[in-house]
Short mmCIF file of C-alpha atoms in Angstrom, two decimals:
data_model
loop_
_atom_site.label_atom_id
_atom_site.label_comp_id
_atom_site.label_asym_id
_atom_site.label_seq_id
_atom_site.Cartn_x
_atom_site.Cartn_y
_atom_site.Cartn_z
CA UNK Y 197 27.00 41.44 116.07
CA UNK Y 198 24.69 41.22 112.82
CA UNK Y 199 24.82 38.88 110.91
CA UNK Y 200 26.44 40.02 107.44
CA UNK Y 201 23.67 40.05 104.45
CA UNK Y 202 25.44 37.31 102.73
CA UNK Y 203 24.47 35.21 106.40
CA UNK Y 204 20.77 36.22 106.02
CA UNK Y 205 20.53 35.42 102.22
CA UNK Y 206 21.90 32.35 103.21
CA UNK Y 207 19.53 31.45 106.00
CA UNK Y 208 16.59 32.83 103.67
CA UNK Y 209 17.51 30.56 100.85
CA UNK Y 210 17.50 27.37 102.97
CA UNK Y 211 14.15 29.12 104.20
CA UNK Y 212 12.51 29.14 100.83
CA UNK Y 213 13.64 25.56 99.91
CA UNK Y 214 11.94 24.15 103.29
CA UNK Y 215 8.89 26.19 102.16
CA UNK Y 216 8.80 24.93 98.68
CA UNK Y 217 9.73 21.14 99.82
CA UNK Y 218 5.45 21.55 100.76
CA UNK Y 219 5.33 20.15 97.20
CA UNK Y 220 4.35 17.12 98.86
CA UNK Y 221 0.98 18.15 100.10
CA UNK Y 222 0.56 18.23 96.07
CA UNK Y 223 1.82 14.82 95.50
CA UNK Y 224 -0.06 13.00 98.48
CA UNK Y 225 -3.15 14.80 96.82
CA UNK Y 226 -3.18 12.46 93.99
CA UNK Y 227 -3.26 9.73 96.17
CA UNK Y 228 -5.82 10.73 98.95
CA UNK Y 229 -9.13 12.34 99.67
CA UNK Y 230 -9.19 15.61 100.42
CA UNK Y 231 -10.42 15.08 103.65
CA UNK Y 232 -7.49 12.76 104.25
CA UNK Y 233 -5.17 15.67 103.06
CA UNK Y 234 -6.49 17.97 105.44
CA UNK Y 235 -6.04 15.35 108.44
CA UNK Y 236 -2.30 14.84 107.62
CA UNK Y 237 -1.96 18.15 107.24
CA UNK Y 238 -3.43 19.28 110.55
CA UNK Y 239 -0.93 16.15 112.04
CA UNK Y 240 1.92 17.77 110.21
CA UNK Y 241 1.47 21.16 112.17
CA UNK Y 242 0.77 19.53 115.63
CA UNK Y 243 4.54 17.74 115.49
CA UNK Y 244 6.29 20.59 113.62
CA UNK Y 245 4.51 22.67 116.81
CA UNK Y 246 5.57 19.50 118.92
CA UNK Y 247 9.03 19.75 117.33
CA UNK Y 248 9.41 23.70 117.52
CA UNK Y 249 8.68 23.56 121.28
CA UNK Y 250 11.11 20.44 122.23
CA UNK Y 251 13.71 22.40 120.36
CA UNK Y 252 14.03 25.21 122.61
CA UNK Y 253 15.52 23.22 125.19
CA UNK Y 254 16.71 20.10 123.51
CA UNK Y 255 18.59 19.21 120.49
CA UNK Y 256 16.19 17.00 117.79
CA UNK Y 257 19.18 15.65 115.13
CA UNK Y 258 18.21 16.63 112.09
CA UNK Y 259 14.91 19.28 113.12
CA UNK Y 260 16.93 21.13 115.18
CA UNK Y 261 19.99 21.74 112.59
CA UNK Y 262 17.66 22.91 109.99
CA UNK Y 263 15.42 25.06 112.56
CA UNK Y 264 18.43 26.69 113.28
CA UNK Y 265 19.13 27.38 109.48
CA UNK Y 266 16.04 28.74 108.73
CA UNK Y 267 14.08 30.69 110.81
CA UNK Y 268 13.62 34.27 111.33
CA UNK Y 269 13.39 34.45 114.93
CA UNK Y 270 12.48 32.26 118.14
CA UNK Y 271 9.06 32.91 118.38
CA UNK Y 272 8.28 31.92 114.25
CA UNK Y 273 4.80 30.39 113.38
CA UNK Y 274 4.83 30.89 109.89
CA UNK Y 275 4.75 27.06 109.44
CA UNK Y 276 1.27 26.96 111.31
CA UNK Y 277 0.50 29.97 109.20
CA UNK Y 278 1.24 28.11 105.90
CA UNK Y 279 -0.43 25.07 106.84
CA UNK Y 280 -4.03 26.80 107.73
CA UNK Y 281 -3.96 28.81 104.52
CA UNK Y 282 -2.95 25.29 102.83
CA UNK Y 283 -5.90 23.29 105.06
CA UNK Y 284 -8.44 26.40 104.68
CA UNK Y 285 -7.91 26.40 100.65
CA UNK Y 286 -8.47 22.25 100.52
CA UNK Y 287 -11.27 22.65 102.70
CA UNK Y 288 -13.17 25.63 100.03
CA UNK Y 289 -11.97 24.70 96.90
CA UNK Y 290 -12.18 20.35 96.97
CA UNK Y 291 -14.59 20.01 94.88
CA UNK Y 292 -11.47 20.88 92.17
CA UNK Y 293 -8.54 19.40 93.27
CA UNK Y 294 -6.79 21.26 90.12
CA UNK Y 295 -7.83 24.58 91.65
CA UNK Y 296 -6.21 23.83 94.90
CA UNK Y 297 -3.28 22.45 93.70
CA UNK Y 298 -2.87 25.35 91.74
CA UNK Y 299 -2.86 27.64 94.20
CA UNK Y 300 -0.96 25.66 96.47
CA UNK Y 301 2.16 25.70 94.06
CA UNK Y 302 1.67 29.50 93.63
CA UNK Y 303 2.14 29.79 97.64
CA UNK Y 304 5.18 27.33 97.48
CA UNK Y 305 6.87 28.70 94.41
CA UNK Y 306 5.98 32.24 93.81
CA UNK Y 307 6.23 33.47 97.55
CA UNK Y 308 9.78 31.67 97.83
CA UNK Y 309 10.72 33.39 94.47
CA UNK Y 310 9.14 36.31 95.67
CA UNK Y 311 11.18 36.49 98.39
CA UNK Y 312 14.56 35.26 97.06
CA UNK Y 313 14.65 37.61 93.69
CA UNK Y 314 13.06 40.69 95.89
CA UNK Y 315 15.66 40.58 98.48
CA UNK Y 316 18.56 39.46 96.30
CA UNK Y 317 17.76 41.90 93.31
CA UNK Y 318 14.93 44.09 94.27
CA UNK Y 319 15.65 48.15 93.59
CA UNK Y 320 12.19 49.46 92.74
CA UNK Y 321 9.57 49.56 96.08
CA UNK Y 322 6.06 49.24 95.15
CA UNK Y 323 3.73 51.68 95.69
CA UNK Y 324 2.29 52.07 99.72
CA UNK Y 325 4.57 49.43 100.72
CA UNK Y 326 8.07 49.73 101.36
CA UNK Y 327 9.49 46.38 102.16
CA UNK Y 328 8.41 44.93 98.62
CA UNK Y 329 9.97 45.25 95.36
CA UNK Y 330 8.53 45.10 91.75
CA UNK Y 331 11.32 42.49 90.93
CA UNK Y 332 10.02 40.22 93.99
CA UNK Y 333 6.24 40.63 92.77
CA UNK Y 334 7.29 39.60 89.22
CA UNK Y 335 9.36 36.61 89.97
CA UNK Y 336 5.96 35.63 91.91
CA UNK Y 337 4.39 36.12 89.28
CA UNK Y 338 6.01 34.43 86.19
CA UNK Y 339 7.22 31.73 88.78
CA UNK Y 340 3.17 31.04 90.13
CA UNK Y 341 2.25 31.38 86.65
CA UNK Y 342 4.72 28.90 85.53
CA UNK Y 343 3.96 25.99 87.80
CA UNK Y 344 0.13 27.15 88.17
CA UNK Y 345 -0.41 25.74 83.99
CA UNK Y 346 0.44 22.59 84.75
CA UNK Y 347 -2.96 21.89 86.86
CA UNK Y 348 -5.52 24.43 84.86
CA UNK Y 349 -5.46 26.29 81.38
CA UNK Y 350 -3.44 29.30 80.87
CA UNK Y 351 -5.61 32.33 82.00
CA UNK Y 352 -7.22 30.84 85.46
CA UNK Y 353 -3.65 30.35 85.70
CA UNK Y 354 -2.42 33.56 85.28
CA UNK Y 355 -5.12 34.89 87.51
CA UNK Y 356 -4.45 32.77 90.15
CA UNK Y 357 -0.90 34.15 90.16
CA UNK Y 358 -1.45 37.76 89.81
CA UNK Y 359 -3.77 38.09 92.36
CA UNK Y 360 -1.64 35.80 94.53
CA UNK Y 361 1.47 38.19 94.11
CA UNK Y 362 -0.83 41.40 94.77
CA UNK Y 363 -1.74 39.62 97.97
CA UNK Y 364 1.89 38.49 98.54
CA UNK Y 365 2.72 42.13 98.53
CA UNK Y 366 -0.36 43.55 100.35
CA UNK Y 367 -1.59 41.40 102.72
CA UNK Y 368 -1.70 42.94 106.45
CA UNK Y 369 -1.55 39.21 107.73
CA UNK Y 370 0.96 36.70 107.22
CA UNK Y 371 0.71 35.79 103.86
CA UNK Y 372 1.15 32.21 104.08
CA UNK Y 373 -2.82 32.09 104.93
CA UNK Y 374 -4.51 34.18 101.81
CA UNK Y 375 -1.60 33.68 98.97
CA UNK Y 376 -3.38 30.09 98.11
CA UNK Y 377 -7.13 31.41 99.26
CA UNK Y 378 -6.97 34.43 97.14
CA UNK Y 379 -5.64 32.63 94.43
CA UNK Y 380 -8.13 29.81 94.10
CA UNK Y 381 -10.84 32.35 94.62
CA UNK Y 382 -9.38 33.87 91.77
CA UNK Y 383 -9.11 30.87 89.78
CA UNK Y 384 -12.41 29.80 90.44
CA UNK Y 385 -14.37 33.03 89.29
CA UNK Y 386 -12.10 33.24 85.74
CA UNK Y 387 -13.38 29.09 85.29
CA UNK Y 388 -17.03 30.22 86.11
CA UNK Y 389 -16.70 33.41 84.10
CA UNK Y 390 -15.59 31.35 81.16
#
């Protein structure tokens, strides 16, 4: 039997909260190297992988409750996917710690509004790709945009966000891994243009 759409906007809003709760990586960047960052983070995916794989034939209180909530199917690995992008964008862009920050919060926040307002109130399909909606591109947008001017002034800002929704919406990979490349890249070249 499927599961009834209010079920999967359910299990896609608990979804986007565990993605945003990656907020963290933003905090515990104030408060260690990069290279430390990188080294928890890599930790973080080797027990969430730990975790993931215990789970299929034991229950984990807690993990396995919210595992259960959340993910799309049994074979998931968006969580490694969201980590690398994360760990690849520290490992580029450290020399600015604003610049990564940045685009981390425009892959924790715009992608989960993205993907909230787009399925809960997208009508209008983009252009060359059907399963994304002009409402879920925008909500990236203002939402990236948002959160993005509290670590750089407002037009790297903007950038960042922008090109991280067109990637959001375009990207043939998961987009966990270029959302926060692209939109440091992005970042980066409007700070060295100006």
């Amino acid at each position: 039997m499927k599961n009834s759409w209010h079920d999967v906007m359910k299990k896609e809003l608990w979804r986007q909260l565990v993605h945003a709760s990656g907020v963290f990586i933003v905090l515990l960047g104030f408060l260690v190297s990069p290279e430390v960052l990188i080294l928890l983070c890599i930790a973080l995916v080797v027990l969430a992988e730990t975790l993931f794989q215990l789970d299929k034939s034991h229950h984990i209180p807690l993990f396995s409750t919210m595992l259960s909530n959340c993910k799309r199917k049994d074979d998931e690995r968006g969580f490694v996917y969201f980590f690398i992008g994360i760990i690849v964008t520290i490992y580029l862009f450290k020399f600015d710690m604003g610049i990564v920050n940045a685009a981390i919060l425009i892959l924790l926040f715009g992608d989960s509004a993205s993907t909230i307002i787009g399925k809960r109130f997208g009508r209008h399909k983009l252009p060359f790709q059907e399963k994304k909606t002009f409402e879920g591109s925008i909500s990236f947008f203002i939402i990236g945009s948002s959160l993005a001017i509290t670590q750089l002034p407002l037009l790297p800002a903007i950038s960042g966000a922008f090109f991280g929704a067109v990637t959001e919406a375009y990207s043939p990979v998961d987009d966990n891994i270029p959302i926060p490349i692209v939109s440091a890249l992005a970042i980066s070249l409007i700070i060295y243009i100006l």
